Structures are given as C-alpha cells and as structure tokens.
C-alpha cells in the first residue's frame, strides 16, 4: 500500500463521517431509515461513478499498452488526481454550516 492509498483513505475518513452527520442531522426520526438508505445509496453511486470515470483516464494514459512501467506511472497519476479531488472536497467541507439544527420530534 503506497502513500497515495493512505492519503485517499485518510481523506475519505475525514469527509465521510462529518458529511453523514450533517446530512442526516435534520431528518425527522420517523424518516431516519429512509434517509440513511438514500445517503448510503448516494455514497455508493459516487464511488461507482468515480471508479467508472477514473478507468477511462487510466486507459487513455496507457493507450492499452502492456508495459508495466507505463501502467504504474498512469496509476500513480490517476491516484494523485483522485487525492487532489479529495483534498478539494475536504477544503470545501469547511464552507458548510458549522452546526445543523437538531429537531426533536
């Protein structure tokens, strides 16, 4: 596992928990299950789309070459792009409101 993998895992961990908390904080208790399911579905859809959009970048960079050196370099480039986007999302997270209004039903 390289430093890029660790950075991406760290970035996902830093964003996922607070995002879930803020997204679901204002949901009434009777709708919490549906909201949680929708949130998890959206997260999985984002992961699938991220993977689907990263693969063409990788294969366009390698041009289908079986050269291991070229494939390794393309993978590192793609991981840096993904890490950069995660860092951007992390920075944008600070633009979100500090406290969500909690409802008591």
Coordinates of C-alpha atoms in Angstrom, one line a residue:
X1 CA 0.0 0.0 0.0
X2 CA 1.5 3.3 -1.1
X3 CA 1.3 6.7 0.4
X4 CA -1.4 7.7 -2.2
X5 CA -3.6 4.9 -0.9
X6 CA -3.1 6.0 2.7
X7 CA -3.8 9.6 1.8
X8 CA -7.0 8.7 -0.1
X9 CA -8.2 6.5 2.8
X10 CA -7.5 9.3 5.3
X11 CA -9.3 11.8 3.1
X12 CA -12.4 9.6 2.8
X13 CA -12.4 9.0 6.5
X14 CA -12.2 12.8 7.2
X15 CA -15.0 13.6 4.9
X16 CA -17.4 10.6 5.2
X17 CA -18.3 10.9 8.9
X18 CA -18.9 14.6 9.2
X19 CA -20.8 14.6 5.9
X20 CA -23.1 11.8 7.1
X21 CA -23.7 13.6 10.4
X22 CA -24.5 16.9 8.7
X23 CA -26.7 15.3 6.0
X24 CA -28.8 13.3 8.4
X25 CA -29.0 15.8 11.4
X26 CA -32.2 17.5 10.3
X27 CA -34.1 14.4 9.3
X28 CA -37.1 13.5 11.5
X29 CA -36.8 10.3 13.5
X30 CA -39.6 8.5 11.6
X31 CA -37.7 9.1 8.3
X32 CA -34.2 8.3 9.6
X33 CA -34.1 4.8 8.0
X34 CA -35.1 6.0 4.6
X35 CA -32.7 9.0 4.8
X36 CA -29.9 6.7 5.8
X37 CA -30.6 4.4 2.9
X38 CA -30.7 7.3 0.5
X39 CA -27.4 8.7 1.9
X40 CA -25.7 5.3 1.6
X41 CA -27.0 4.8 -2.0
X42 CA -25.7 8.2 -3.0
X43 CA -22.3 7.4 -1.5
X44 CA -22.1 4.1 -3.3
X45 CA -23.2 5.8 -6.6
X46 CA -20.5 8.3 -6.1
X47 CA -17.9 5.6 -5.6
X48 CA -19.1 3.7 -8.7
X49 CA -19.1 6.9 -10.8
X50 CA -15.6 7.8 -9.5
X51 CA -14.3 4.4 -10.5
X52 CA -16.1 4.5 -13.9
X53 CA -14.6 7.9 -14.6
X54 CA -11.1 7.1 -13.4
X55 CA -10.8 4.0 -15.5
X56 CA -11.0 5.8 -18.9
X57 CA -8.4 8.3 -17.7
X58 CA -6.1 5.4 -16.8
X59 CA -6.6 3.6 -20.1
X60 CA -6.3 6.7 -22.2
X61 CA -3.0 7.5 -20.5
X62 CA -1.6 4.0 -21.1
X63 CA -3.2 3.6 -24.6
X64 CA -3.7 -0.1 -23.9
X65 CA 0.0 -0.7 -23.5
X66 CA 1.0 -3.8 -21.6
X67 CA 4.2 -2.1 -20.4
X68 CA 4.3 -2.4 -16.6
X69 CA 6.3 0.9 -16.2
X70 CA 3.7 2.9 -18.2
X71 CA 0.8 1.3 -16.3
X72 CA 2.5 2.1 -12.9
X73 CA 3.1 5.7 -13.9
X74 CA -0.5 6.0 -15.1
X75 CA -1.9 4.5 -11.9
X76 CA 0.2 7.0 -9.8
X77 CA -1.0 9.9 -12.0
X78 CA -4.7 8.8 -11.5
X79 CA -4.2 8.4 -7.7
X80 CA -2.7 11.9 -7.5
X81 CA -5.8 13.3 -9.3
X82 CA -8.1 11.4 -7.0
X83 CA -6.2 12.5 -4.0
X84 CA -6.3 16.1 -5.2
X85 CA -10.0 16.0 -5.7
X86 CA -10.5 14.5 -2.2
X87 CA -8.4 17.4 -0.8
X88 CA -10.5 19.9 -2.7
X89 CA -13.7 18.3 -1.3
X90 CA -12.2 18.3 2.2
X91 CA -11.4 22.0 1.9
X92 CA -14.9 22.8 0.5
X93 CA -16.4 21.0 3.6
X94 CA -15.3 24.0 5.6
X95 CA -17.8 26.1 3.6
X96 CA -20.7 24.1 5.1
X97 CA -22.5 25.4 8.1
X98 CA -20.9 24.7 11.4
X99 CA -23.9 23.3 13.3
X100 CA -27.0 21.7 11.9
X101 CA -30.3 22.4 13.6
X102 CA -31.4 19.3 15.5
X103 CA -35.1 18.6 15.5
X104 CA -36.8 17.0 18.5
X105 CA -39.9 15.2 17.5

